[in-house]
């Protein structure tokens, strides 16, 4: 049973920077896992932010960036805005199957 | 603009079946792989199934393998999820999402309640 892990919660001040990570129970996350990141606010469908580790969709704000960091996939929010308060999910690809992480609740305070 | 609209959700007893639909518009449906993703009340996202653009390949999460079937009708721009032998733990909002790699567009979801 493959398990993907994320920080349960993180708090950041407005204008600050926060990095969320996404780890795999199978070992180091590489670009082959095609990490995706999604944002979800209460009562809304998820919104895609990052695909293939670091590629942004046309609607992804510039302050969001994806990378690989210390064997994990990472999502960095720079210059955080109040509207960035949300749940963030990573998704990894395991050759035919996809596994979401449990999500990170980001609070802007 | 890209639009995905799920339908077919509702209340159903354990052991029964339900068929979800996802109507696509605003893009060339037959060119994209499609996913089903679900979210139990108050819980995180769970990937359910994927189907290639032409229906030639399908994959499933272990939790639904053998019970759920993903399919598509490219002539009607519609994605389906046939759910058999439903269990209480299948209770969730079911979303369809476009593109086998990027999950770029999502529908608003349809709620399935098994009890």
Short mmCIF file of C-alpha atoms in Angstrom, two decimals:
data_model
loop_
_atom_site.label_atom_id
_atom_site.label_comp_id
_atom_site.label_asym_id
_atom_site.label_seq_id
_atom_site.Cartn_x
_atom_site.Cartn_y
_atom_site.Cartn_z
CA UNK A 1 0.00 0.00 0.00
CA UNK A 2 1.64 3.19 -1.23
CA UNK A 3 1.33 6.13 1.16
CA UNK A 4 1.87 9.79 0.32
CA UNK A 5 2.48 12.13 3.23
CA UNK A 6 2.11 15.88 3.68
CA UNK A 7 2.32 18.25 6.62
CA UNK A 8 -1.12 18.32 8.28
CA UNK A 9 -1.09 22.07 8.77
CA UNK A 10 1.09 25.14 8.33
CA UNK A 11 0.62 28.76 9.37
CA UNK A 12 2.08 31.71 7.50
CA UNK A 13 1.86 35.48 7.88
CA UNK A 14 0.55 37.62 5.04
CA UNK A 15 3.43 38.44 2.71
CA UNK A 16 5.48 35.56 4.05
CA UNK A 17 6.77 32.39 2.42
CA UNK A 18 5.80 28.80 3.16
CA UNK A 19 6.89 25.50 1.66
CA UNK A 20 4.68 22.42 1.60
CA UNK A 21 6.20 19.01 0.94
CA UNK A 22 4.98 15.71 -0.44
CA UNK A 23 6.76 12.45 0.36
CA UNK A 24 6.32 8.89 -0.91
CA UNK A 25 6.56 5.72 1.14
CA UNK A 26 8.38 4.12 -1.82
CA UNK A 27 11.39 6.44 -1.52
CA UNK A 28 12.58 9.69 -3.04
CA UNK A 29 10.10 11.55 -5.21
CA UNK A 30 11.48 12.22 -8.68
CA UNK A 31 10.07 13.92 -11.76
CA UNK A 32 8.93 10.48 -12.89
CA UNK A 33 6.18 10.65 -10.28
CA UNK A 34 4.85 13.70 -12.16
CA UNK A 35 3.92 15.62 -9.00
CA UNK A 36 0.76 17.69 -9.20
CA UNK A 37 -0.50 20.22 -6.68
CA UNK A 38 -4.11 21.31 -6.11
CA UNK A 39 -5.78 23.97 -3.99
CA UNK A 40 -9.21 23.43 -2.47
CA UNK A 41 -11.30 25.92 -0.54
CA UNK A 42 -14.34 24.91 1.52
CA UNK A 43 -17.34 24.02 -0.58
CA UNK A 44 -15.42 24.24 -3.84
CA UNK A 45 -13.98 21.76 -6.29
CA UNK A 46 -10.19 21.39 -6.33
CA UNK A 47 -8.25 23.75 -8.55
CA UNK A 48 -5.11 22.62 -10.34
CA UNK A 49 -2.00 24.67 -9.58
CA UNK A 50 1.13 22.75 -10.64
CA UNK A 51 1.75 19.74 -12.89
CA UNK A 52 4.85 17.75 -13.84
CA UNK A 53 6.70 18.98 -10.73
CA UNK A 54 6.95 22.65 -11.64
CA UNK A 55 4.78 23.55 -14.64
CA UNK A 56 2.08 26.12 -14.01
CA UNK A 57 -1.36 26.36 -15.52
CA UNK A 58 -2.30 29.63 -17.21
CA UNK A 59 -4.29 30.65 -14.14
CA UNK A 60 -1.68 29.78 -11.52
CA UNK A 61 -0.48 32.91 -9.70
CA UNK A 62 3.23 33.59 -10.07
CA UNK A 63 3.70 33.34 -6.29
CA UNK A 64 3.12 29.57 -6.48
CA UNK A 65 6.05 27.40 -7.55
CA UNK A 66 6.77 23.69 -7.60
CA UNK A 67 10.06 21.85 -7.19
CA UNK A 68 11.85 18.78 -5.86
CA UNK A 69 13.43 19.29 -2.46
CA UNK A 70 15.33 16.75 -0.40
CA UNK A 71 13.67 13.74 -2.00
CA UNK A 72 10.20 15.24 -1.83
CA UNK A 73 7.97 17.26 -4.10
CA UNK A 74 7.51 20.79 -2.83
CA UNK A 75 5.08 23.65 -3.32
CA UNK A 76 6.32 27.09 -2.29
CA UNK A 77 4.03 30.06 -1.76
CA UNK A 78 5.91 33.36 -1.79
CA UNK A 79 4.30 36.64 -0.81
CA UNK A 80 1.30 34.82 0.65
CA UNK A 81 -2.08 36.50 0.28
CA UNK A 82 -5.11 36.05 2.57
CA UNK A 83 -6.93 34.27 -0.26
CA UNK A 84 -4.26 31.56 -0.24
CA UNK A 85 -5.76 30.11 2.93
CA UNK A 86 -6.93 26.69 1.78
CA UNK A 87 -6.24 22.96 1.75
CA UNK A 88 -3.44 21.90 -0.58
CA UNK A 89 -3.15 18.39 -2.00
CA UNK A 90 -0.27 16.77 -3.83
CA UNK A 91 -0.72 13.90 -6.27
CA UNK A 92 1.88 11.37 -7.37
CA UNK A 93 1.79 8.98 -10.30
CA UNK A 94 2.78 5.35 -9.75
CA UNK A 95 2.68 3.91 -13.25
CA UNK A 96 -1.03 3.51 -13.89
CA UNK A 97 -2.23 4.51 -10.46
CA UNK A 98 -2.38 7.90 -8.82
CA UNK A 99 -2.23 8.64 -5.09
CA UNK A 100 -3.21 11.88 -3.39
CA UNK A 101 -1.58 13.07 -0.23
CA UNK A 102 -3.82 13.71 2.79
CA UNK A 103 -3.62 17.47 2.31
CA UNK A 104 -2.01 20.41 4.11
CA UNK A 105 -4.22 23.03 5.69
CA UNK A 106 -2.55 26.42 5.18
CA UNK A 107 -3.68 29.17 7.52
CA UNK A 108 -2.80 32.79 6.78
CA UNK A 109 -2.56 34.63 10.08
CA UNK B 1 -14.81 27.53 -22.12
CA UNK B 2 -14.12 24.10 -20.70
CA UNK B 3 -17.03 22.74 -18.73
CA UNK B 4 -17.50 19.44 -16.92
CA UNK B 5 -20.88 18.68 -15.37
CA UNK B 6 -21.39 15.54 -13.27
CA UNK B 7 -24.78 13.96 -12.69
CA UNK B 8 -26.33 10.73 -11.48
CA UNK B 9 -25.53 10.95 -7.80
CA UNK B 10 -28.03 10.30 -5.05
CA UNK B 11 -28.94 7.98 -2.21
CA UNK B 12 -28.57 4.23 -2.68
CA UNK B 13 -28.62 1.17 -0.43
CA UNK B 14 -25.50 -0.92 0.16
CA UNK B 15 -24.99 -3.57 -2.50
CA UNK B 16 -26.87 -1.63 -5.17
CA UNK B 17 -25.57 0.10 -8.29
CA UNK B 18 -25.36 3.63 -9.60
CA UNK B 19 -24.10 5.17 -12.83
CA UNK B 20 -22.50 8.59 -12.85
CA UNK B 21 -22.12 10.76 -15.94
CA UNK B 22 -19.84 13.67 -16.73
CA UNK B 23 -20.90 15.85 -19.66
CA UNK B 24 -17.98 17.67 -21.28
CA UNK B 25 -18.05 20.79 -23.44
CA UNK B 26 -15.74 23.53 -24.65
CA UNK B 27 -12.93 21.24 -25.79
CA UNK B 28 -12.25 18.23 -28.01
CA UNK B 29 -13.32 15.53 -25.57
CA UNK B 30 -11.95 12.68 -27.68
CA UNK B 31 -8.41 14.07 -27.35
CA UNK B 32 -8.15 13.88 -23.57
CA UNK B 33 -7.82 11.22 -20.93
CA UNK B 34 -10.30 11.62 -18.09
CA UNK B 35 -10.37 10.80 -14.38
CA UNK B 36 -12.84 10.22 -11.60
CA UNK B 37 -11.77 11.48 -8.17
CA UNK B 38 -13.85 11.28 -5.00
CA UNK B 39 -13.95 12.99 -1.64
CA UNK B 40 -15.71 11.53 1.38
CA UNK B 41 -17.42 14.07 3.64
CA UNK B 42 -14.80 16.03 5.56
CA UNK B 43 -11.97 13.94 4.11
CA UNK B 44 -9.27 14.29 1.48
CA UNK B 45 -9.22 13.53 -2.21
CA UNK B 46 -9.02 9.95 -3.47
CA UNK B 47 -8.22 9.06 -7.06
CA UNK B 48 -10.72 6.50 -8.40
CA UNK B 49 -10.09 5.75 -12.08
CA UNK B 50 -8.62 6.98 -15.36
CA UNK B 51 -9.48 6.28 -18.99
CA UNK B 52 -7.35 7.15 -21.98
CA UNK B 53 -8.62 9.50 -24.68
CA UNK B 54 -9.76 6.65 -26.90
CA UNK B 55 -10.92 4.31 -24.14
CA UNK B 56 -8.17 1.83 -24.94
CA UNK B 57 -6.70 1.81 -21.43
CA UNK B 58 -8.26 2.08 -18.00
CA UNK B 59 -6.81 1.95 -14.48
CA UNK B 60 -8.48 1.81 -11.09
CA UNK B 61 -7.71 2.39 -7.45
CA UNK B 62 -7.48 -0.85 -5.50
CA UNK B 63 -10.44 0.25 -3.38
CA UNK B 64 -12.82 0.10 -6.37
CA UNK B 65 -11.18 -2.47 -8.65
CA UNK B 66 -13.66 -5.13 -9.71
CA UNK B 67 -16.66 -3.06 -8.59
CA UNK B 68 -16.42 0.17 -10.61
CA UNK B 69 -16.07 0.57 -14.39
CA UNK B 70 -15.01 3.74 -16.15
CA UNK B 71 -16.11 4.26 -19.74
CA UNK B 72 -16.69 7.03 -22.24
CA UNK B 73 -18.78 7.86 -25.30
CA UNK B 74 -16.73 10.21 -27.45
CA UNK B 75 -19.64 10.70 -29.83
CA UNK B 76 -21.64 12.20 -26.94
CA UNK B 77 -18.76 13.90 -25.12
CA UNK B 78 -19.63 11.99 -21.97
CA UNK B 79 -17.65 10.12 -19.33
CA UNK B 80 -19.25 7.45 -17.16
CA UNK B 81 -18.60 5.63 -13.91
CA UNK B 82 -20.61 2.47 -13.33
CA UNK B 83 -20.54 1.68 -9.62
CA UNK B 84 -21.67 -1.78 -8.50
CA UNK B 85 -21.76 -3.48 -5.09
CA UNK B 86 -21.72 -0.11 -3.38
CA UNK B 87 -20.53 0.14 0.20
CA UNK B 88 -20.97 2.75 2.90
CA UNK B 89 -17.34 3.77 2.41
CA UNK B 90 -18.11 4.76 -1.18
CA UNK B 91 -20.12 7.71 0.15
CA UNK B 92 -18.46 10.78 -1.34
CA UNK B 93 -18.63 13.64 -3.77
CA UNK B 94 -17.46 12.31 -7.12
CA UNK B 95 -15.59 14.66 -9.44
CA UNK B 96 -14.58 14.17 -13.04
CA UNK B 97 -11.33 15.81 -14.13
CA UNK B 98 -9.75 16.36 -17.52
CA UNK B 99 -6.41 15.19 -18.78
CA UNK B 100 -4.53 12.11 -17.71
CA UNK B 101 -1.43 14.06 -16.72
CA UNK B 102 -2.49 17.48 -15.53
CA UNK B 103 -6.01 17.14 -14.06
CA UNK B 104 -6.45 20.69 -15.30
CA UNK B 105 -10.23 21.12 -15.25
CA UNK B 106 -12.68 19.72 -12.71
CA UNK B 107 -16.44 19.52 -12.48
CA UNK B 108 -18.37 20.64 -9.41
CA UNK B 109 -19.05 17.08 -8.32
CA UNK B 110 -22.06 14.88 -7.61
CA UNK B 111 -22.81 13.43 -4.17
CA UNK B 112 -23.28 9.71 -3.73
CA UNK B 113 -24.66 8.53 -0.39
CA UNK B 114 -24.67 4.81 0.38
CA UNK B 115 -26.80 3.90 3.39
#
